[in-house]
C-alpha cells in the first residue's frame, strides 16, 4: 500500500509540474501537452487510486469510491 501512495504522490507532483509548463504554451501546444503529458500522468494516478480503493476498508476511506459514484442516484 505504501508503494501505491508513493506512486500517487510522485505522479501528482509530476502532473502539477507538467500542467504549469503547459499553461505557458500557446493554445495548440497546450492542448498537445495536456493530452500527451498531463492526461497520461492523471491516468497513472487514477489507476493507482482505483487499486487502493479495493484494498482499503470503507471506514478508512473517507471519499466516495468510484464504483459508488457510478451507481449513486
Coordinates of C-alpha atoms in Angstrom, one line a residue:
X1 CA 0.0 0.0 0.0
X2 CA 2.9 2.4 0.8
X3 CA 4.2 1.9 -2.7
X4 CA 0.9 2.9 -4.3
X5 CA 0.7 6.0 -2.1
X6 CA 4.3 6.9 -3.2
X7 CA 3.3 6.4 -6.9
X8 CA 0.3 8.7 -6.4
X9 CA 2.3 11.4 -4.6
X10 CA 5.2 11.3 -7.2
X11 CA 2.9 11.5 -10.1
X12 CA 0.8 14.3 -8.6
X13 CA 4.0 16.3 -8.4
X14 CA 4.9 15.5 -11.9
X15 CA 1.4 16.3 -13.2
X16 CA 1.3 19.6 -11.4
X17 CA 4.7 20.5 -13.0
X18 CA 3.6 19.4 -16.4
X19 CA 0.4 21.4 -16.0
X20 CA 2.3 24.5 -15.0
X21 CA 4.6 24.1 -18.1
X22 CA 1.6 23.5 -20.4
X23 CA -0.2 26.6 -19.1
X24 CA 2.6 28.8 -20.5
X25 CA 2.3 27.4 -24.1
X26 CA 0.1 28.7 -26.9
X27 CA -3.3 27.0 -27.3
X28 CA -2.4 24.3 -29.7
X29 CA 0.8 23.3 -27.9
X30 CA -1.0 23.5 -24.6
X31 CA -3.7 21.0 -25.8
X32 CA -1.0 18.6 -27.0
X33 CA 0.9 18.9 -23.7
X34 CA -2.2 18.2 -21.7
X35 CA -3.1 15.3 -23.9
X36 CA 0.4 13.7 -24.0
X37 CA 1.7 14.5 -20.5
X38 CA -0.9 15.7 -18.0
X39 CA -3.6 13.2 -19.1
X40 CA -1.0 10.3 -19.1
X41 CA 0.1 11.1 -15.5
X42 CA -3.5 11.5 -14.4
X43 CA -4.2 8.0 -15.8
X44 CA -1.4 6.6 -13.6
X45 CA -2.8 8.4 -10.6
X46 CA -6.3 7.3 -11.2
X47 CA -5.4 3.6 -11.8
X48 CA -3.3 3.5 -8.7
X49 CA -6.1 5.2 -6.6
X50 CA -8.6 2.7 -8.0
X51 CA -6.5 -0.2 -6.9
X52 CA -6.2 1.3 -3.4
X53 CA -10.0 1.6 -3.2
X54 CA -10.3 -2.2 -3.4
X55 CA -8.0 -2.9 -0.5
X56 CA -8.7 0.0 1.9
X57 CA -11.5 -0.6 4.4
X58 CA -14.5 1.7 4.0
X59 CA -14.1 3.2 7.4
X60 CA -10.6 4.4 6.5
X61 CA -11.6 5.7 3.0
X62 CA -13.4 9.0 3.6
X63 CA -14.2 9.7 0.0
X64 CA -16.9 8.1 -2.1
X65 CA -15.4 5.2 -4.1
X66 CA -15.6 5.4 -7.9
X67 CA -17.9 2.4 -8.1
X68 CA -20.2 4.2 -5.6
X69 CA -20.3 7.3 -7.7
X70 CA -21.3 5.3 -10.8
X71 CA -24.4 3.9 -9.1
X72 CA -25.5 6.8 -6.9
X73 CA -28.9 8.3 -7.8

